[in-house]
Short mmCIF file of N, CA and C in Angstrom, two decimals:
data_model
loop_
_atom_site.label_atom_id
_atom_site.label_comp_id
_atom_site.label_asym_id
_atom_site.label_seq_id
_atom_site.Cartn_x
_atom_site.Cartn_y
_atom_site.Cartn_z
N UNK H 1 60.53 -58.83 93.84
CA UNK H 1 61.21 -58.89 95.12
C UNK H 1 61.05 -57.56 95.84
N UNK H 2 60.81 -57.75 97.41
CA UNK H 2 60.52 -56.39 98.06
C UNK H 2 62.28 -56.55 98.84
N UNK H 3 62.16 -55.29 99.25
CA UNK H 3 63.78 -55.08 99.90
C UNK H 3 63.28 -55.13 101.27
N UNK H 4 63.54 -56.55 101.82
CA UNK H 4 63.28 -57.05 103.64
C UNK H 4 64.54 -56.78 104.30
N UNK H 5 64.82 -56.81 105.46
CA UNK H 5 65.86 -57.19 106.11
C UNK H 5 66.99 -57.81 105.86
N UNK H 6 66.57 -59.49 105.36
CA UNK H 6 68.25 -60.19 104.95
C UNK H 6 68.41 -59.74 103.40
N UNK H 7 67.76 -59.33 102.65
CA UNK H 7 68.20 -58.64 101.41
C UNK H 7 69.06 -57.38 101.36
N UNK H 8 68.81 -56.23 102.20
CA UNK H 8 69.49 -55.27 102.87
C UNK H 8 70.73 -56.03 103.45
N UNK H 9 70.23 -56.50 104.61
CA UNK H 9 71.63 -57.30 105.11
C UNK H 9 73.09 -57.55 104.18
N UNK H 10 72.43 -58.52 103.10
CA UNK H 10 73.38 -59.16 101.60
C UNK H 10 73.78 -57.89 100.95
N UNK H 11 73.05 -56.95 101.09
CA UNK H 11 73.80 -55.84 99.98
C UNK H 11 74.55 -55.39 101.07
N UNK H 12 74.39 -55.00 102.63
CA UNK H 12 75.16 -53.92 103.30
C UNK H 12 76.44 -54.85 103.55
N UNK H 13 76.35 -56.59 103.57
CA UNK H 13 77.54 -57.22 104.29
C UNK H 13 78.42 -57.00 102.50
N UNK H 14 78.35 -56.90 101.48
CA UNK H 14 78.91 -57.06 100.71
C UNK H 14 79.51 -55.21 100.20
N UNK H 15 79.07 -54.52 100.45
CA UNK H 15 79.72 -52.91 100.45
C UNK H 15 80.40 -53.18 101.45
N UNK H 16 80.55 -53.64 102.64
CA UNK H 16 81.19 -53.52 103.71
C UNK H 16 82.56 -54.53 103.72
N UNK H 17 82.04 -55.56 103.15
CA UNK H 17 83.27 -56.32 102.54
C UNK H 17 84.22 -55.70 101.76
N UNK H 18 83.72 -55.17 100.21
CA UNK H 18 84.49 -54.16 100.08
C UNK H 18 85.31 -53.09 100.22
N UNK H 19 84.45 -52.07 101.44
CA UNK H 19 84.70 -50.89 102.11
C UNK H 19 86.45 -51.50 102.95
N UNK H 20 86.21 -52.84 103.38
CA UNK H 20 87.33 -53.06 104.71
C UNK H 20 88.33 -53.59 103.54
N UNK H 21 87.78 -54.22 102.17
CA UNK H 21 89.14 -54.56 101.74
C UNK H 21 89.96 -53.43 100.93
N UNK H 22 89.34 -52.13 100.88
CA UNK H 22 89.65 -50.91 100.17
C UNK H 22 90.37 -50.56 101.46
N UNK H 23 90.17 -50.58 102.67
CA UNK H 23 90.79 -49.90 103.70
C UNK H 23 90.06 -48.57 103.69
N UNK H 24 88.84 -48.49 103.91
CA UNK H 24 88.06 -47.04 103.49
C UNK H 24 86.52 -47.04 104.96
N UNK H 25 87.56 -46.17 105.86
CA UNK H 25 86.06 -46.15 106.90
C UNK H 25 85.22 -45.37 106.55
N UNK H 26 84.04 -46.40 106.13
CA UNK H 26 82.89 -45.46 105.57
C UNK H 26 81.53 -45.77 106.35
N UNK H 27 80.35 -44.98 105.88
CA UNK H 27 79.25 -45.50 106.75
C UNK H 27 78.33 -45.96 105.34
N UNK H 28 77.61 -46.64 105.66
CA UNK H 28 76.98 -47.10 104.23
C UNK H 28 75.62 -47.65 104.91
N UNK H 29 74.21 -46.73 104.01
CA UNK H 29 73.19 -47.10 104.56
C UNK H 29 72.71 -47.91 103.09
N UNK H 30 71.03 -48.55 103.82
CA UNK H 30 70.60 -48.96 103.03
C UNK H 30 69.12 -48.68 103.45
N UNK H 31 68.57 -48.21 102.02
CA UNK H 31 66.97 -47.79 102.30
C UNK H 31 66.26 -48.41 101.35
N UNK H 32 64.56 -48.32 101.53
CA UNK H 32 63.65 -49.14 99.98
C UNK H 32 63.37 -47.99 99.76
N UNK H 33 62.48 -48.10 98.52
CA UNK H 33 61.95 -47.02 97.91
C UNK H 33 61.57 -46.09 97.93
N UNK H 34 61.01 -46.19 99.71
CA UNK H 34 60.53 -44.73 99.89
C UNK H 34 61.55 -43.77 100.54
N UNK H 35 62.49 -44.09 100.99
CA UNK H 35 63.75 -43.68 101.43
C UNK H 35 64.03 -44.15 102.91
N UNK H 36 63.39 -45.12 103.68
CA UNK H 36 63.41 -45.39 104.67
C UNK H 36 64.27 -46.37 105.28
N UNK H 37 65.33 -45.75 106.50
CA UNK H 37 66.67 -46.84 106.54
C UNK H 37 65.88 -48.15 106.97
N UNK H 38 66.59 -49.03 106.37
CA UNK H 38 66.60 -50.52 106.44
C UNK H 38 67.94 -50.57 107.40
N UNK H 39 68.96 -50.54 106.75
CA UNK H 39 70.40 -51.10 107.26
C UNK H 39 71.51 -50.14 107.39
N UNK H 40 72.13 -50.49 108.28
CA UNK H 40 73.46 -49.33 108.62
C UNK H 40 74.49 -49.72 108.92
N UNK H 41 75.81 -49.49 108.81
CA UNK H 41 77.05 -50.03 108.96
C UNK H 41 77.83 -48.84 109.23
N UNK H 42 78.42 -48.52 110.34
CA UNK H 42 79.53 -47.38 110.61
C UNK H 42 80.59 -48.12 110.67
N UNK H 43 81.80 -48.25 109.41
CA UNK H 43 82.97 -48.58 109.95
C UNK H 43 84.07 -47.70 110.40
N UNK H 44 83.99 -47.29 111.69
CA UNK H 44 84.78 -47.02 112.31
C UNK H 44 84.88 -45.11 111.24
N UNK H 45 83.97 -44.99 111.18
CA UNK H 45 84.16 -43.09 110.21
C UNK H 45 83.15 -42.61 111.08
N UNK H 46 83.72 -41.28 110.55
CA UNK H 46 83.42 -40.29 111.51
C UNK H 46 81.42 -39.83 111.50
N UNK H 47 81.55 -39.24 112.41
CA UNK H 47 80.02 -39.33 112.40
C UNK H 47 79.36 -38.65 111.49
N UNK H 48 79.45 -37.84 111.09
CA UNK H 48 78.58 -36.59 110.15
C UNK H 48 78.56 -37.78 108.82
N UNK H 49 79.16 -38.26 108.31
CA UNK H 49 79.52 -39.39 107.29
C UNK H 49 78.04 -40.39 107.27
N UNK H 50 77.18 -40.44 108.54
CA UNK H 50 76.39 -41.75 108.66
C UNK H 50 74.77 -40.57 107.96
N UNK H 51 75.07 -39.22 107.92
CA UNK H 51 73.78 -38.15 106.97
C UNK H 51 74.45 -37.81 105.75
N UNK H 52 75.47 -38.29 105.66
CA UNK H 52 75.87 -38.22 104.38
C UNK H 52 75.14 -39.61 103.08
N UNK H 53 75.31 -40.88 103.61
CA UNK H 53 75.29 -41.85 103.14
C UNK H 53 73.73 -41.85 103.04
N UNK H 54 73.33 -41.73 104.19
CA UNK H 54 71.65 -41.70 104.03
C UNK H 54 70.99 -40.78 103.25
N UNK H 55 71.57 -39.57 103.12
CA UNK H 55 71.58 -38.91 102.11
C UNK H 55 71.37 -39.64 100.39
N UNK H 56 72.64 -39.76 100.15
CA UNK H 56 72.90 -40.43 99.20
C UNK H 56 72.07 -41.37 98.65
N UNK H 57 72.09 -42.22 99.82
CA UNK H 57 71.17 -43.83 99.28
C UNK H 57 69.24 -42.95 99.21
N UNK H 58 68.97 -42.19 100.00
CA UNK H 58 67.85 -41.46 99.76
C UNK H 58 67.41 -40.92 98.62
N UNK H 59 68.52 -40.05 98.19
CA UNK H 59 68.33 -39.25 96.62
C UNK H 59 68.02 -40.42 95.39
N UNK H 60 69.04 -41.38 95.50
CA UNK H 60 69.27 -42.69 94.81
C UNK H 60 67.90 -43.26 94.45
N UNK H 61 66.89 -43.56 95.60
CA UNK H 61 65.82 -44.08 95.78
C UNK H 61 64.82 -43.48 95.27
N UNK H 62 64.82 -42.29 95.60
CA UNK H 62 63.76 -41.17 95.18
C UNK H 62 63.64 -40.60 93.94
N UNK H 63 64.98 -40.90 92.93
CA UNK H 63 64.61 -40.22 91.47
C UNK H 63 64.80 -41.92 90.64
N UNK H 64 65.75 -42.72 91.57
CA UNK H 64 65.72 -43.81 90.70
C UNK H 64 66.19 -43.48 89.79
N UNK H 65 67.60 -42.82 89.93
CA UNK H 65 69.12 -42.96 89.75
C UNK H 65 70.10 -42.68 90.50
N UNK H 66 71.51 -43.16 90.44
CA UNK H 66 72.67 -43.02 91.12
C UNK H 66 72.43 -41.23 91.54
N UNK H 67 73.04 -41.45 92.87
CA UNK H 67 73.18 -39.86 93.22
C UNK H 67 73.72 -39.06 92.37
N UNK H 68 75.10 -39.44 91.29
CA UNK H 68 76.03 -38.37 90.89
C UNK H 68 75.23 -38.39 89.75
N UNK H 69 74.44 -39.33 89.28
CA UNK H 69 73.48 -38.99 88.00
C UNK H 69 72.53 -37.68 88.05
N UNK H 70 71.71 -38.12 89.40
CA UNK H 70 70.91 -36.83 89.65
C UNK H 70 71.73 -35.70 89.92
N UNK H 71 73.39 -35.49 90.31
CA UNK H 71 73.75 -34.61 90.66
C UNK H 71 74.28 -33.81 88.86
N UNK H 72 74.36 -34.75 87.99
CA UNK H 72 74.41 -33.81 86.84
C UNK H 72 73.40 -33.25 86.12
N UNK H 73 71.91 -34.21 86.20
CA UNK H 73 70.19 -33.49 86.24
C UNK H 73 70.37 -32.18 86.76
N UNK H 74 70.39 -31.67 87.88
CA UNK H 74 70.58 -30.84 88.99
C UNK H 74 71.36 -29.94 88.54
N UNK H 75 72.58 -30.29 87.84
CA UNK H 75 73.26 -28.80 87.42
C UNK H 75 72.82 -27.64 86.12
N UNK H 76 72.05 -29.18 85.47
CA UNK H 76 71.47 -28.44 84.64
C UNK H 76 70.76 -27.70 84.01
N UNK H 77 69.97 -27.32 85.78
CA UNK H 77 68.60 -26.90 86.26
C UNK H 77 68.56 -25.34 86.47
N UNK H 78 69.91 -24.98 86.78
CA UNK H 78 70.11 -23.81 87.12
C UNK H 78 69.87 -23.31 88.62
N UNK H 79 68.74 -22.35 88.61
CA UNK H 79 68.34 -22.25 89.80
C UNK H 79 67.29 -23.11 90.06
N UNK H 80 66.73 -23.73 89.45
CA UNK H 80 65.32 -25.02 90.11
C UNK H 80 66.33 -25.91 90.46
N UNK H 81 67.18 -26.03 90.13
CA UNK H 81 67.93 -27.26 90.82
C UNK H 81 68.04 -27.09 92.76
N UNK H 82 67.92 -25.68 92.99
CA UNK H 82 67.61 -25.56 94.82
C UNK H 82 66.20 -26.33 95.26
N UNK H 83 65.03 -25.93 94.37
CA UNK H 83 64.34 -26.64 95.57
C UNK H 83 64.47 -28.53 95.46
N UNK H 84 64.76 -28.83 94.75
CA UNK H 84 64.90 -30.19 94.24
C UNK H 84 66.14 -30.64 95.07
N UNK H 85 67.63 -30.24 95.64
CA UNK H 85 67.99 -29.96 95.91
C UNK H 85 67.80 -30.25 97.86
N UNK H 86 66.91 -29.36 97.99
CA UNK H 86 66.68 -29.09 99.50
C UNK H 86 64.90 -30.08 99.66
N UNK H 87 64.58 -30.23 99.13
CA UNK H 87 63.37 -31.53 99.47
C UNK H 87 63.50 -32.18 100.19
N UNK H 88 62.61 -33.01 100.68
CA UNK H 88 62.65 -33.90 101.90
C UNK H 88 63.53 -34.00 102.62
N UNK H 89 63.98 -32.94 103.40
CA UNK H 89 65.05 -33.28 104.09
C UNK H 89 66.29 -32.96 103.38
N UNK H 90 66.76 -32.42 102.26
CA UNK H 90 67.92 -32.31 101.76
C UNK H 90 68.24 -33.70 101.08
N UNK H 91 69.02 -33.59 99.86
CA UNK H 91 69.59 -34.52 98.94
C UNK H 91 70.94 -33.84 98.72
N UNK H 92 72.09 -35.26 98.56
CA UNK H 92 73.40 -35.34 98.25
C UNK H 92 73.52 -35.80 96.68
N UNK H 93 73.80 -35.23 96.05
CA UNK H 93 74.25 -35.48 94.62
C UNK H 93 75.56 -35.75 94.06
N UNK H 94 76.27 -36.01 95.16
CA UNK H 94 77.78 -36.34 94.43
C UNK H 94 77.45 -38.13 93.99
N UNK H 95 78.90 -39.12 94.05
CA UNK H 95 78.31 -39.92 93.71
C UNK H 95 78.84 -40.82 95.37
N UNK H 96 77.70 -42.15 95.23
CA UNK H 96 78.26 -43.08 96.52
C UNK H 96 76.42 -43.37 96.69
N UNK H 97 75.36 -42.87 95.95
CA UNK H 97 74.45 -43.58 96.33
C UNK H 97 74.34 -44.57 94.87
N UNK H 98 73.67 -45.66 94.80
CA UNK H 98 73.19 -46.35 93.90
C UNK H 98 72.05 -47.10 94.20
N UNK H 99 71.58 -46.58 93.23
CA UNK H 99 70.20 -47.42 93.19
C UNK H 99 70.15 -49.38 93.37
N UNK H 100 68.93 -50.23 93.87
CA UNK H 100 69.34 -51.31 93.79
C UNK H 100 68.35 -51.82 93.50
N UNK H 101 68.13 -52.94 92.21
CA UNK H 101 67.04 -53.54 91.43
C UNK H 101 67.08 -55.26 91.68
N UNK H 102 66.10 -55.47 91.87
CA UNK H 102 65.91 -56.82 91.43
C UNK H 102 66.41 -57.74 90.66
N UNK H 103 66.23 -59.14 90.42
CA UNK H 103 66.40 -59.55 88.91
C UNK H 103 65.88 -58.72 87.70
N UNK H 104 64.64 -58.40 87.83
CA UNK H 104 63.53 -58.30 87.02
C UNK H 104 64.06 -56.52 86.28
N UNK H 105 65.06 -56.24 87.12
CA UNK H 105 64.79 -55.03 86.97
C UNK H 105 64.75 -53.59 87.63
N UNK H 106 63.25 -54.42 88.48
CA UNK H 106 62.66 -53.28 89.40
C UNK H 106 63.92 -52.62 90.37
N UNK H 107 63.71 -51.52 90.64
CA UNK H 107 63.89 -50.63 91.64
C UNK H 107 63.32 -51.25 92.96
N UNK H 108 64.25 -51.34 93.55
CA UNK H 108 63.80 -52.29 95.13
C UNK H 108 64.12 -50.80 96.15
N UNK H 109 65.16 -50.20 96.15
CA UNK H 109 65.75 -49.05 97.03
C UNK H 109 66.84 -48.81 96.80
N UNK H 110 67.91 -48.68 97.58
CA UNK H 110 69.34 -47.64 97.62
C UNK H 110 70.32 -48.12 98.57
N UNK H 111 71.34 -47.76 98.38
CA UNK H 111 72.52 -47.94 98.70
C UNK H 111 73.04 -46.76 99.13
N UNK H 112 73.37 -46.17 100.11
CA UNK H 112 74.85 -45.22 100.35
C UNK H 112 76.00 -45.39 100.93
N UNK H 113 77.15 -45.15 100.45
CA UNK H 113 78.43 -44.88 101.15
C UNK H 113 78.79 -43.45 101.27
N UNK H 114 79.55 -43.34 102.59
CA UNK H 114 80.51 -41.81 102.99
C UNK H 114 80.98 -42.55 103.27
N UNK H 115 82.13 -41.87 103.05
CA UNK H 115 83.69 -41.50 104.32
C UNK H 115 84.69 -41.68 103.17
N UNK H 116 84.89 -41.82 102.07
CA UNK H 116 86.17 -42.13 100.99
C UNK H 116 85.61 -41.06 100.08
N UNK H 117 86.35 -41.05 99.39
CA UNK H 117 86.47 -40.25 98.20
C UNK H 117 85.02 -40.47 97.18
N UNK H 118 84.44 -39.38 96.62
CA UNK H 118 83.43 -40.13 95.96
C UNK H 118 83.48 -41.17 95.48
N UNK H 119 84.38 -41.12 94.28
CA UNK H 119 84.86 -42.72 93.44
C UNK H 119 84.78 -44.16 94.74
N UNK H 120 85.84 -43.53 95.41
CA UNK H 120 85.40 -44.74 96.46
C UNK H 120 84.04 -44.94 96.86
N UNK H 121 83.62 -43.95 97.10
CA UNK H 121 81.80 -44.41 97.88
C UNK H 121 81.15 -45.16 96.99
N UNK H 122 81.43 -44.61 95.49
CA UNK H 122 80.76 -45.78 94.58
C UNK H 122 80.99 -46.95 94.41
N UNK H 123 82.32 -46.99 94.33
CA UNK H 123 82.84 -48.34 94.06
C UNK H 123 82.06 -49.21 95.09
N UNK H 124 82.31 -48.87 96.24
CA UNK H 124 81.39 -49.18 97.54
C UNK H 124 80.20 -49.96 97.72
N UNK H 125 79.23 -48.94 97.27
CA UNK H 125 77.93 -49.07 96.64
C UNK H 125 77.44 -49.35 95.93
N UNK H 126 78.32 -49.60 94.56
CA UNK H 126 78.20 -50.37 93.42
C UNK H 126 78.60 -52.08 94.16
N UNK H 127 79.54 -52.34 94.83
CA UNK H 127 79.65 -53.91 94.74
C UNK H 127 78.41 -54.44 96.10
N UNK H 128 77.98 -53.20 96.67
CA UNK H 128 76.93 -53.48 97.60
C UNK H 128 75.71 -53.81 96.79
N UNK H 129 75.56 -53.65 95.56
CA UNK H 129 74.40 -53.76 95.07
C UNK H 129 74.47 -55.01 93.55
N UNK H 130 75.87 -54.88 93.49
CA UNK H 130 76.09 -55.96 92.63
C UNK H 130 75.45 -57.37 93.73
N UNK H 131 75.61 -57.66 95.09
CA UNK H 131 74.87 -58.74 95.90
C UNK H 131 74.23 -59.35 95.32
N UNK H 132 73.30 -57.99 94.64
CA UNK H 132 71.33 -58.59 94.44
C UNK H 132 71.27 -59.19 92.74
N UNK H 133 72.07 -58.48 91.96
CA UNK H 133 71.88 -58.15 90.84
C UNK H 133 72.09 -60.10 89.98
#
């Protein structure tokens, strides 16, 4: 399965379902593999929140793991953990991105949430990606 439009769609309407029944204005993107937005949802959060998420769902995509995964890779790096870190554009390593796979498996792309608490962004992004799973 490639990550099209209404596949994005199904994962972003279902984080967003979540997001409104948490009561949590967040922005939550969705990208494929190469990190490129597919889908976007601002609920009602503040703006800086919508490079946060893209962030997130970016890093997610690009190491092909959850952001806060790569964000404990990263600590363990010392100082190489900067340029890895500041790459393409900068990467977010807390948690709220998740990766999103196929049946099969595969790595299709990413998920991000901002605007709640990390835990929240995951939770977020986790039931955004439970959709596909």
């Amino acid at each position: 399965m490639e990550l099209n439009y209404k596949t994005a769609e199904k994962v972003l309407h279902a984080a967003k379902e979540k997001a409104l029944l948490m009561n949590i204005p967040v922005s939550i993107a969705v990208v494929d593999t190469g990190g490129h937005l597919i889908a976007l949802a601002r609920l009602d959060s503040v703006y800086g929140v919508i490079d946060f998420a893209l962030k997130k769902a970016r890093t997610a995509a690009m190491f092909g793991v959850n952001s806060d995964i790569m964000g404990g890779i990263i600590s363990e790096t010392g100082v190489h953990g900067y340029g890895m870190l500041n790459s393409n554009g900068g990467l977010l390593t807390i948690a709220g991105g998740v990766v999103l796979q196929d049946k099969a498996g595969k790595i299709i792309g990413a998920i991000g949430s901002s605007g709640g608490t990390p835990e929240q962004d995951k939770e977020i992004a986790e039931a955004g990606a439970q959709a596909i799973a």
